[in-house]
CSV table of C-alpha atoms and ligand atoms in Angstrom, one decimal:
chain,number,residue,atom,x,y,z
A,102,UNK,CA,0.1,-0.2,-0.1
A,103,UNK,CA,1.9,3.6,-1.0
A,104,UNK,CA,2.1,5.6,1.9
A,105,UNK,CA,0.3,9.0,2.4
A,106,UNK,CA,1.9,11.8,3.7
A,107,UNK,CA,1.3,15.7,3.7
A,108,UNK,CA,1.1,18.8,5.9
A,109,UNK,CA,-0.6,18.9,9.2
A,110,UNK,CA,-1.7,21.7,11.6
A,111,UNK,CA,-2.7,20.5,14.9
A,112,UNK,CA,-4.2,22.6,17.9
A,113,UNK,CA,-3.2,21.7,21.1
A,114,UNK,CA,-0.6,21.0,23.0
A,115,UNK,CA,-1.5,18.6,25.2
A,116,UNK,CA,-0.5,14.8,25.6
A,117,UNK,CA,-2.8,14.1,22.7
A,118,UNK,CA,-1.8,16.8,20.4
A,119,UNK,CA,1.9,16.3,21.0
A,120,UNK,CA,1.9,12.7,20.5
A,121,UNK,CA,-0.2,12.9,17.3
A,122,UNK,CA,2.2,15.7,16.2
A,123,UNK,CA,5.5,13.4,17.1
A,124,UNK,CA,3.7,10.1,15.5
A,125,UNK,CA,3.0,12.1,12.3
A,126,UNK,CA,6.6,13.8,11.8
A,127,UNK,CA,7.9,10.5,12.3
A,128,UNK,CA,5.8,9.0,9.5
A,129,UNK,CA,7.2,11.7,7.0
A,130,UNK,CA,4.1,14.3,7.4
A,131,UNK,CA,5.8,18.2,7.9
A,132,UNK,CA,3.9,19.2,11.1
A,133,UNK,CA,2.9,22.5,13.0
A,134,UNK,CA,1.5,22.3,16.3
A,135,UNK,CA,-0.7,25.3,18.0
A,136,UNK,CA,-0.8,25.7,21.6
A,137,UNK,CA,-2.4,28.7,23.3
A,138,UNK,CA,-0.4,29.0,26.4
A,139,UNK,CA,2.9,30.8,26.3
A,140,UNK,CA,4.8,27.3,27.0
A,141,UNK,CA,4.2,24.0,27.2
A,142,UNK,CA,4.1,22.9,30.8
A,143,UNK,CA,2.1,20.5,32.7
A,144,UNK,CA,-0.1,21.0,35.6
A,145,UNK,CA,2.0,20.0,38.9
A,146,UNK,CA,0.5,16.2,39.4
A,147,UNK,CA,1.7,12.6,38.8
A,148,UNK,CA,-0.1,10.6,36.0
A,149,UNK,CA,-0.7,6.6,35.5
A,150,UNK,CA,1.0,5.3,32.3
A,151,UNK,CA,-0.4,1.7,31.6
A,152,UNK,CA,1.4,-0.9,29.3
A,153,UNK,CA,-0.7,0.8,26.6
A,154,UNK,CA,0.8,4.1,26.8
A,155,UNK,CA,4.1,2.7,27.6
A,156,UNK,CA,4.1,1.2,23.9
A,157,UNK,CA,3.2,4.6,22.7
A,158,UNK,CA,6.1,6.0,24.3
A,159,UNK,CA,8.5,3.3,23.3
A,160,UNK,CA,7.3,3.8,19.6
A,161,UNK,CA,8.0,7.6,19.9
A,162,UNK,CA,11.6,6.8,21.1
A,163,UNK,CA,10.9,8.6,24.5
A,164,UNK,CA,9.8,5.7,27.0
A,165,UNK,CA,13.7,5.8,28.8
A,166,UNK,CA,13.6,9.4,29.0
A,167,UNK,CA,9.9,9.5,30.0
A,168,UNK,CA,10.0,6.8,32.8
A,169,UNK,CA,13.9,7.2,34.1
A,170,UNK,CA,12.4,8.5,37.5
A,171,UNK,CA,9.3,6.3,37.5
A,172,UNK,CA,7.7,4.9,40.7
A,173,UNK,CA,6.9,0.7,39.6
A,174,UNK,CA,4.2,0.3,42.6
A,175,UNK,CA,3.6,-3.2,43.8
A,176,UNK,CA,0.1,-3.3,44.4
A,177,UNK,CA,-3.4,-0.8,43.7
A,178,UNK,CA,-4.9,-1.4,47.1
A,179,UNK,CA,-8.3,-0.3,47.8
A,180,UNK,CA,-9.5,0.6,51.2
A,181,UNK,CA,-12.9,1.3,52.9
A,182,UNK,CA,-13.7,3.7,55.7
A,183,UNK,CA,-12.2,1.8,58.5
A,184,UNK,CA,-9.2,1.1,56.4
A,185,UNK,CA,-9.6,-2.3,55.7
A,186,UNK,CA,-8.5,-3.5,52.4
A,187,UNK,CA,-11.7,-4.0,49.9
A,188,UNK,CA,-9.5,-5.0,46.8
A,189,UNK,CA,-5.7,-5.5,45.8
A,190,UNK,CA,-4.6,-5.7,42.3
A,191,UNK,CA,-1.0,-6.6,41.7
A,192,UNK,CA,1.0,-4.9,38.8
A,193,UNK,CA,4.3,-5.0,37.6
A,194,UNK,CA,4.8,-8.9,38.0
A,195,UNK,CA,6.1,-11.1,35.5
A,196,UNK,CA,3.3,-11.7,32.6
A,197,UNK,CA,1.0,-9.3,34.3
A,198,UNK,CA,0.0,-6.0,33.7
A,199,UNK,CA,2.7,-2.9,33.9
A,200,UNK,CA,1.7,0.2,35.5
A,201,UNK,CA,4.2,3.2,36.3
A,202,UNK,CA,3.9,6.6,37.7
A,203,UNK,CA,5.7,9.9,36.5
A,204,UNK,CA,5.3,13.2,36.9
A,205,UNK,CA,3.1,15.1,34.2
A,206,UNK,CA,5.8,17.5,33.4
A,207,UNK,CA,8.1,14.8,32.8
A,208,UNK,CA,5.4,13.4,30.1
A,209,UNK,CA,5.1,16.4,28.4
A,210,UNK,CA,8.8,17.4,27.8
A,211,UNK,CA,9.3,13.9,27.1
A,212,UNK,CA,6.7,14.2,24.6
A,213,UNK,CA,7.9,17.8,23.3
A,214,UNK,CA,11.3,16.1,22.6
A,215,UNK,CA,9.8,13.3,20.4
A,216,UNK,CA,8.0,16.0,18.8
A,217,UNK,CA,10.9,18.1,18.3
A,218,UNK,CA,13.4,15.4,17.1
A,219,UNK,CA,10.8,14.4,14.4
A,220,UNK,CA,11.0,17.9,13.1
A,221,UNK,CA,7.4,19.2,14.5
A,222,UNK,CA,7.3,23.4,14.2
A,223,UNK,CA,5.7,24.3,17.9
A,224,UNK,CA,4.2,27.6,18.1
A,225,UNK,CA,3.2,28.9,21.5
A,226,UNK,CA,1.1,31.6,22.1
A,227,UNK,CA,-0.8,30.5,19.2
A,228,UNK,CA,-5.0,30.5,20.0
A,229,UNK,CA,-6.6,28.5,17.3
A,230,UNK,CA,-10.1,30.2,16.6
A,231,UNK,CA,-11.4,27.7,14.3
A,232,UNK,CA,-11.1,24.3,12.0
A,233,UNK,CA,-12.7,24.0,8.9
A,234,UNK,CA,-13.2,20.7,7.6
A,235,UNK,CA,-12.0,21.7,4.0
A,236,UNK,CA,-8.5,21.9,5.8
A,237,UNK,CA,-7.6,24.8,7.6
A,238,UNK,CA,-7.0,26.2,11.1
A,239,UNK,CA,-7.6,29.9,11.9
A,240,UNK,CA,-5.7,31.8,14.5
A,241,UNK,CA,-7.0,34.5,16.8
A,242,UNK,CA,-4.0,37.0,14.9
A,243,UNK,CA,-6.3,36.2,11.7
A,244,UNK,CA,-3.8,34.0,10.1
A,245,UNK,CA,-5.1,31.1,8.5
A,246,UNK,CA,-3.0,27.6,8.0
A,247,UNK,CA,-3.9,25.2,5.2
A,248,UNK,CA,-3.2,21.6,5.7
A,249,UNK,CA,-4.1,17.8,4.6
A,250,UNK,CA,-4.8,17.0,7.8
A,251,UNK,CA,-6.1,18.9,10.7
A,252,UNK,CA,-6.0,17.6,14.0
A,253,UNK,CA,-8.2,18.7,17.0
A,254,UNK,CA,-6.7,18.0,20.5
A,255,UNK,CA,-7.8,21.1,22.8
A,256,UNK,CA,-8.8,19.5,25.5
A,257,UNK,CA,-12.5,18.6,27.3
A,258,UNK,CA,-14.0,22.0,26.6
A,259,UNK,CA,-13.0,22.2,23.2
A,260,UNK,CA,-14.4,24.8,21.3
A,261,UNK,CA,-13.6,24.1,17.8
A,262,UNK,CA,-14.8,20.6,18.1
A,263,UNK,CA,-18.6,22.3,19.0
A,264,UNK,CA,-17.6,24.8,16.0
A,265,UNK,CA,-17.6,21.5,13.9
A,266,UNK,CA,-21.0,20.1,15.5
A,267,UNK,CA,-19.4,17.2,16.4
A,268,UNK,CA,-20.5,16.8,20.0
A,269,UNK,CA,-22.8,14.2,21.0
A,270,UNK,CA,-23.0,14.7,24.4
A,271,UNK,CA,-21.2,16.4,27.5
A,272,UNK,CA,-22.0,15.2,30.9
A,273,UNK,CA,-20.5,16.6,34.5
A,274,UNK,CA,-20.2,13.5,36.3
A,275,UNK,CA,-20.7,15.6,39.6
A,276,UNK,CA,-17.5,14.8,40.9
A,277,UNK,CA,-14.7,17.4,41.8
A,278,UNK,CA,-10.9,16.7,42.0
A,279,UNK,CA,-7.7,18.4,43.3
A,280,UNK,CA,-4.4,17.5,42.7
A,281,UNK,CA,-1.0,18.0,44.9
A,282,UNK,CA,2.2,17.1,44.7
A,283,UNK,CA,4.2,16.9,48.1
A,284,UNK,CA,7.7,15.4,49.0
A,285,UNK,CA,7.6,11.5,49.9
A,286,UNK,CA,8.8,10.9,53.2
A,287,UNK,CA,8.3,8.4,56.0
A,288,UNK,CA,5.5,8.3,57.9
A,289,UNK,CA,2.5,9.4,55.9
A,290,UNK,CA,1.4,5.7,55.4
A,291,UNK,CA,2.0,2.6,57.3
A,292,UNK,CA,5.5,1.8,56.2
A,293,UNK,CA,4.6,-1.5,54.5
A,294,UNK,CA,2.4,0.5,52.2
A,295,UNK,CA,4.7,3.7,51.3
A,296,UNK,CA,5.4,1.8,47.9
A,297,UNK,CA,1.5,1.0,46.7
A,298,UNK,CA,-0.9,2.9,44.9
A,299,UNK,CA,-3.9,3.4,47.4
A,300,UNK,CA,-7.2,4.6,46.8
A,301,UNK,CA,-9.3,5.4,50.3
A,302,UNK,CA,-12.9,5.5,50.2
A,303,UNK,CA,-15.5,6.7,52.8
A,304,UNK,CA,-18.6,8.2,52.3
A,305,UNK,CA,-18.8,9.9,48.7
A,306,UNK,CA,-15.1,11.3,49.3
A,307,UNK,CA,-11.8,9.4,47.8
A,308,UNK,CA,-8.3,9.8,48.6
A,309,UNK,CA,-5.5,8.8,46.1
A,310,UNK,CA,-2.2,8.0,47.1
A,311,UNK,CA,0.2,7.8,44.3
A,312,UNK,CA,4.1,8.1,45.0
A,313,UNK,CA,5.2,9.3,41.8
A,314,UNK,CA,9.3,9.4,41.6
A,315,UNK,CA,11.6,8.3,44.4
A,316,UNK,CA,11.2,11.9,45.8
A,317,UNK,CA,7.4,13.2,44.9
A,318,UNK,CA,3.9,12.4,45.9
A,319,UNK,CA,1.1,12.8,44.2
A,320,UNK,CA,-2.1,13.0,46.0
A,321,UNK,CA,-5.9,13.2,44.7
A,322,UNK,CA,-9.1,14.4,47.0
A,323,UNK,CA,-12.4,13.7,45.1
A,324,UNK,CA,-15.6,14.7,46.6
A,325,UNK,CA,-19.4,15.5,44.8
A,326,UNK,CA,-19.4,19.1,43.6
A,327,UNK,CA,-21.8,20.2,46.3
A,328,UNK,CA,-19.7,18.7,48.9
A,329,UNK,CA,-18.7,22.4,49.8
A,330,UNK,CA,-17.5,21.4,53.5
A,331,UNK,CA,-14.5,19.4,51.4
A,332,UNK,CA,-14.0,22.0,48.7
A,333,UNK,CA,-11.7,25.0,49.1
A,334,UNK,CA,-8.2,26.6,49.3
A,335,UNK,CA,-6.7,26.4,51.6
A,336,UNK,CA,-7.8,22.5,51.8
A,337,UNK,CA,-10.6,22.2,54.4
A,338,UNK,CA,-8.1,19.4,56.1
A,339,UNK,CA,-10.2,18.9,59.2
A,340,UNK,CA,-13.0,18.0,57.2
A,341,UNK,CA,-10.7,15.2,55.1
A,342,UNK,CA,-9.3,14.1,58.2
A,343,UNK,CA,-13.0,13.5,59.7
A,344,UNK,CA,-13.6,11.2,56.6
A,345,UNK,CA,-9.8,9.6,56.5
A,346,UNK,CA,-8.6,9.5,60.2
A,347,UNK,CA,-6.5,6.9,59.4
A,348,UNK,CA,-4.7,9.4,56.6
A,349,UNK,CA,-4.4,12.5,59.0
A,350,UNK,CA,-0.3,12.5,59.0
A,351,UNK,CA,-0.8,12.6,54.9
A,352,UNK,CA,-3.8,15.2,54.9
A,353,UNK,CA,-1.6,17.4,57.1
A,354,UNK,CA,1.3,18.0,55.0
A,355,UNK,CA,-1.0,18.6,52.2
A,356,UNK,CA,-0.5,22.1,50.5
A,357,UNK,CA,-2.5,24.7,48.5
A,358,UNK,CA,-4.9,23.8,46.3
A,359,UNK,CA,-4.5,25.4,43.0
A,360,UNK,CA,-7.5,24.4,41.5
A,361,UNK,CA,-11.0,21.9,41.4
A,362,UNK,CA,-11.2,20.0,38.6
A,363,UNK,CA,-14.8,18.6,37.5
A,364,UNK,CA,-15.2,15.3,35.8
A,365,UNK,CA,-16.8,15.1,32.8
A,366,UNK,CA,-17.6,12.5,29.8
A,367,UNK,CA,-17.5,13.3,26.3
A,368,UNK,CA,-19.2,11.5,23.3
A,369,UNK,CA,-19.1,12.8,19.7
A,370,UNK,CA,-21.1,11.8,16.7
A,371,UNK,CA,-17.9,10.9,14.7
A,372,UNK,CA,-14.7,11.4,15.4
A,373,UNK,CA,-13.9,13.4,12.0
A,374,UNK,CA,-15.5,15.8,9.5
A,375,UNK,CA,-13.9,16.3,6.1
A,376,UNK,CA,-10.1,17.2,6.7
A,377,UNK,CA,-10.6,17.5,10.7
A,378,UNK,CA,-9.6,14.6,13.0
A,379,UNK,CA,-10.7,15.2,16.8
A,380,UNK,CA,-9.0,13.4,19.7
A,381,UNK,CA,-7.9,13.5,23.2
A,382,UNK,CA,-10.2,14.5,25.9
A,383,UNK,CA,-12.0,16.7,22.9
A,384,UNK,CA,-13.5,13.6,21.5
A,385,UNK,CA,-13.6,10.9,24.5
A,386,UNK,CA,-12.8,12.6,28.0
A,387,UNK,CA,-13.7,10.1,30.8
A,388,UNK,CA,-13.6,10.4,34.3
A,389,UNK,CA,-9.8,9.3,35.8
A,390,UNK,CA,-11.0,5.9,37.7
A,391,UNK,CA,-8.8,3.7,35.6
A,392,UNK,CA,-6.0,6.2,34.8
A,393,UNK,CA,-6.8,5.9,31.2
A,394,UNK,CA,-7.3,9.3,29.7
A,395,UNK,CA,-4.2,10.0,29.0
A,396,UNK,CA,-3.6,6.7,27.6
A,397,UNK,CA,-6.3,6.5,25.2
A,398,UNK,CA,-5.6,9.8,23.9
A,399,UNK,CA,-2.2,8.5,23.2
A,400,UNK,CA,-3.6,5.5,21.4
A,401,UNK,CA,-5.9,7.4,19.7
A,402,UNK,CA,-3.1,9.9,18.5
A,403,UNK,CA,-1.0,6.9,17.6
A,404,UNK,CA,-3.3,5.2,15.4
A,405,UNK,CA,-4.4,8.1,13.5
A,406,UNK,CA,-1.0,8.9,12.4
A,407,UNK,CA,-0.6,5.1,11.3
A,408,UNK,CA,-3.9,4.6,9.5
A,409,UNK,CA,-3.7,7.9,7.8
A,410,UNK,CA,-0.4,7.1,6.7
A,411,UNK,CA,-0.8,3.4,6.0
A,412,UNK,CA,-4.4,2.9,5.4
A,413,UNK,CA,-6.4,2.8,2.2
A,414,UNK,CA,-8.8,4.8,0.1
A,415,UNK,CA,-9.2,8.6,0.2
A,416,UNK,CA,-8.2,10.5,3.6
A,417,UNK,CA,-12.1,10.1,4.5
A,418,UNK,CA,-12.0,6.1,4.4
A,419,UNK,CA,-8.7,6.7,6.4
A,420,UNK,CA,-10.3,8.9,9.2
A,421,UNK,CA,-13.4,6.4,9.2
A,422,UNK,CA,-11.5,3.2,9.6
A,423,UNK,CA,-9.4,4.9,12.4
A,424,UNK,CA,-12.5,5.6,14.4
A,425,UNK,CA,-13.8,2.3,13.5
A,426,UNK,CA,-10.7,0.6,15.0
A,427,UNK,CA,-10.1,2.9,17.9
A,428,UNK,CA,-13.3,3.8,19.2
A,429,UNK,CA,-15.1,0.3,20.5
A,430,UNK,CA,-12.1,0.2,23.0
A,431,UNK,CA,-12.0,3.6,24.1
A,432,UNK,CA,-15.9,3.9,24.5
A,433,UNK,CA,-15.9,0.6,26.6
A,434,UNK,CA,-12.9,2.3,28.5
A,435,UNK,CA,-15.1,5.4,29.4
A,436,UNK,CA,-18.1,3.4,30.2
A,437,UNK,CA,-16.1,1.4,32.4
A,438,UNK,CA,-14.4,4.1,34.4
A,439,UNK,CA,-17.9,5.9,34.6
A,440,UNK,CA,-19.3,3.0,36.5
A,441,UNK,CA,-16.1,2.5,38.9
A,442,UNK,CA,-16.5,6.3,39.4
A,443,UNK,CA,-20.4,5.5,40.6
A,444,UNK,CA,-18.8,3.6,43.3
A,445,UNK,CA,-18.3,6.6,44.9
A,446,UNK,CA,-21.8,6.8,45.3
A,447,UNK,CA,-22.4,3.3,47.1
A,448,UNK,CA,-22.8,3.7,51.3
A,449,UNK,CA,-19.6,2.3,53.0
A,450,UNK,CA,-21.0,-1.1,54.0
A,451,UNK,CA,-22.6,-2.8,50.8
A,452,UNK,CA,-19.6,-1.3,48.8
A,453,UNK,CA,-16.9,-3.2,50.8
A,454,UNK,CA,-19.2,-6.4,50.1
A,455,UNK,CA,-19.4,-5.3,46.4
A,456,UNK,CA,-15.6,-4.5,46.1
A,457,UNK,CA,-14.8,-7.9,47.4
A,458,UNK,CA,-17.2,-9.7,44.9
A,459,UNK,CA,-15.8,-7.5,42.2
A,460,UNK,CA,-12.1,-8.0,43.2
A,461,UNK,CA,-12.8,-12.1,42.8
A,462,UNK,CA,-14.4,-11.7,39.4
A,463,UNK,CA,-12.0,-12.5,36.6
A,464,UNK,CA,-14.4,-10.9,34.0
A,465,UNK,CA,-14.1,-7.6,35.9
A,466,UNK,CA,-10.2,-7.9,36.1
A,467,UNK,CA,-10.3,-8.5,32.4
A,468,UNK,CA,-12.7,-5.7,31.7
A,469,UNK,CA,-11.1,-2.9,33.9
A,470,UNK,CA,-7.3,-3.8,32.4
A,471,UNK,CA,-8.4,-4.2,28.5
A,472,UNK,CA,-7.2,-0.8,27.6
A,473,UNK,CA,-4.0,-1.2,29.7
A,474,UNK,CA,-3.2,-4.3,28.4
A,475,UNK,CA,-4.1,-3.1,24.8
A,476,UNK,CA,-1.3,-2.9,21.9
A,477,UNK,CA,-2.0,0.3,20.1
A,478,UNK,CA,-2.1,0.5,16.5
A,479,UNK,CA,0.8,1.1,14.9
A,480,UNK,CA,3.2,0.6,18.0
A,481,UNK,CA,5.5,-1.7,16.3
A,482,UNK,CA,8.8,0.2,15.5
A,483,UNK,CA,9.4,2.2,12.4
B,56,LIG,C1,-7.9,14.2,38.1
B,56,LIG,C2,-7.3,13.8,37.0
B,56,LIG,C3,-6.6,12.3,37.0
B,56,LIG,C4,-6.2,11.9,35.9
B,56,LIG,N1,-5.2,10.8,35.9
B,56,LIG,C5,-4.6,10.4,34.6
B,56,LIG,C6,-4.1,9.3,34.7
B,56,LIG,O1,-3.3,8.5,35.8
B,56,LIG,N2,-3.1,8.6,33.7
B,56,LIG,C7,-4.1,9.2,32.6
B,56,LIG,O2,-3.7,8.6,31.5
B,56,LIG,N3,-5.1,9.7,32.1
B,56,LIG,C8,-5.1,10.7,33.4
B,56,LIG,N4,-6.3,11.6,33.1
B,56,LIG,C9,-6.6,12.1,32.1
B,56,LIG,C10,-5.6,13.0,31.2
B,56,LIG,O3,-5.3,14.2,32.0
B,56,LIG,C11,-6.3,13.4,29.9
B,56,LIG,O4,-7.1,12.2,29.5
B,56,LIG,C12,-5.3,13.8,29.0
B,56,LIG,O5,-4.4,15.1,29.5
B,56,LIG,C13,-6.3,14.7,27.8
B,56,LIG,O6,-5.4,15.4,26.9
B,56,LIG,P1,-5.6,16.0,25.7
B,56,LIG,O7,-4.5,16.5,24.9
B,56,LIG,O8,-6.7,15.5,25.3
B,56,LIG,O9,-6.0,17.6,26.5
B,56,LIG,P2,-5.4,18.4,27.4
B,56,LIG,O10,-4.3,18.0,28.1
B,56,LIG,O11,-6.3,19.4,28.1
B,56,LIG,O12,-4.6,20.0,26.4
B,56,LIG,C14,-5.2,20.4,25.7
B,56,LIG,C15,-4.3,21.3,24.9
B,56,LIG,O13,-5.2,22.1,24.2
B,56,LIG,C16,-4.5,23.6,24.4
B,56,LIG,N5,-5.9,24.3,24.0
B,56,LIG,C17,-7.0,24.3,24.4
B,56,LIG,N6,-7.6,25.4,23.1
B,56,LIG,C18,-6.9,25.8,22.3
B,56,LIG,C19,-6.8,26.6,21.4
B,56,LIG,N7,-8.2,27.3,20.9
B,56,LIG,N8,-6.3,27.0,20.7
B,56,LIG,C20,-4.5,26.0,20.9
B,56,LIG,N9,-4.5,25.6,22.0
B,56,LIG,C21,-5.4,25.2,22.7
B,56,LIG,C22,-4.8,23.7,25.8
B,56,LIG,O14,-4.2,24.8,26.8
B,56,LIG,C23,-3.7,22.4,26.2
B,56,LIG,O15,-2.3,22.3,26.3
B,56,LIG,C24,-6.5,12.3,34.7
B,56,LIG,C25,-7.6,13.4,34.3
B,56,LIG,C26,-8.0,14.1,35.8
B,56,LIG,C27,-8.9,15.1,35.6
């Protein structure tokens, strides 16, 4: 099959846009990426990367750089209000699923390096105002940039997607989250648990403990959007300690909260229109309970680069083939993470019983890890 290459214009310099840029450029495309912020910097927190996302980084040639300081947990534990373990998933064992945690900043700088090495032109401080299905981007400075392929990856609140009329559903999930990075130090959790990933659940509140390097600890706090006693800056630590008294040492260390993010769900009529492809949170945002939003963005981006370059038929045929191939798994992951998130609404006692049953279910485990174990389209070395 003859390869198809040309020029691509990309809107958005997050995980999805950068992956698409690097993957296209490595396949022979000329690529320009526009990011509205003045610099490509990630919000300070950690991120889980599963086998699928790691395979994408490997394909882009930056896995080693991205994961040099990574933390490799041994278990993902979920604990109840009384600090008893409700479920435990072994990870990073031979033959099992791999999951690492790193700083977001490290992921973004690695993707920027992959893009720059492949020759991508990155333009910061460049706000895109419209993506046209005929194949061009319009910028806030009035300029217009034509392309054989336009990629829209401007995040969950994507105005470019909305301008294309592709949005089928956007749902607020009623949960809000604060993320913080603090230094790792002894005594924040019992010594035996220090290297694990721990999800604490109590009532409708959730606390995530994630070592993300030898020195950095990422903590996320989740509660209903209407839980005004738990939301604020400074953090109402007493309220959180009331829910998680066993994690008081950890909660006491939490610093200022720079922002609270709402969880959302995005579904599109189609992932492309004319010469424009939409991916990442703009196309398939999901609540973060499986740690797969970024992984899915990376898979969709690599799959796009592979399919438009090596697929058959017109660009439209290739874009439809890309969606047909990537969307079922990503839609499954969205649905599954949504259902896992609903466990926050179950009362403590039945939740403990339910989680014990789910923890023993092979079907549940397989379904939960389906995206994590997937081999991304186009992941074999080029
Ligand atoms: C609490 C929380 C925890 C999470 N944990 C994980 C995890 O552990 N693992 C995981 O894989 N995923 C996780 N995710 C999901 C992951 O962060 C997202 O799926 C991922 O960041 C989406 O990347 P993106 O590139 O699509 O969008 P974004 O990261 O939102 O990037 C969009 C970019 O586009 C830019 N932009 C916006 N508008 C314009 C415009 N008009 N012109 C130019 N540029 C524009 C923005 O400035 C931004 O840089 C988590 C999400 C949350 C909320």
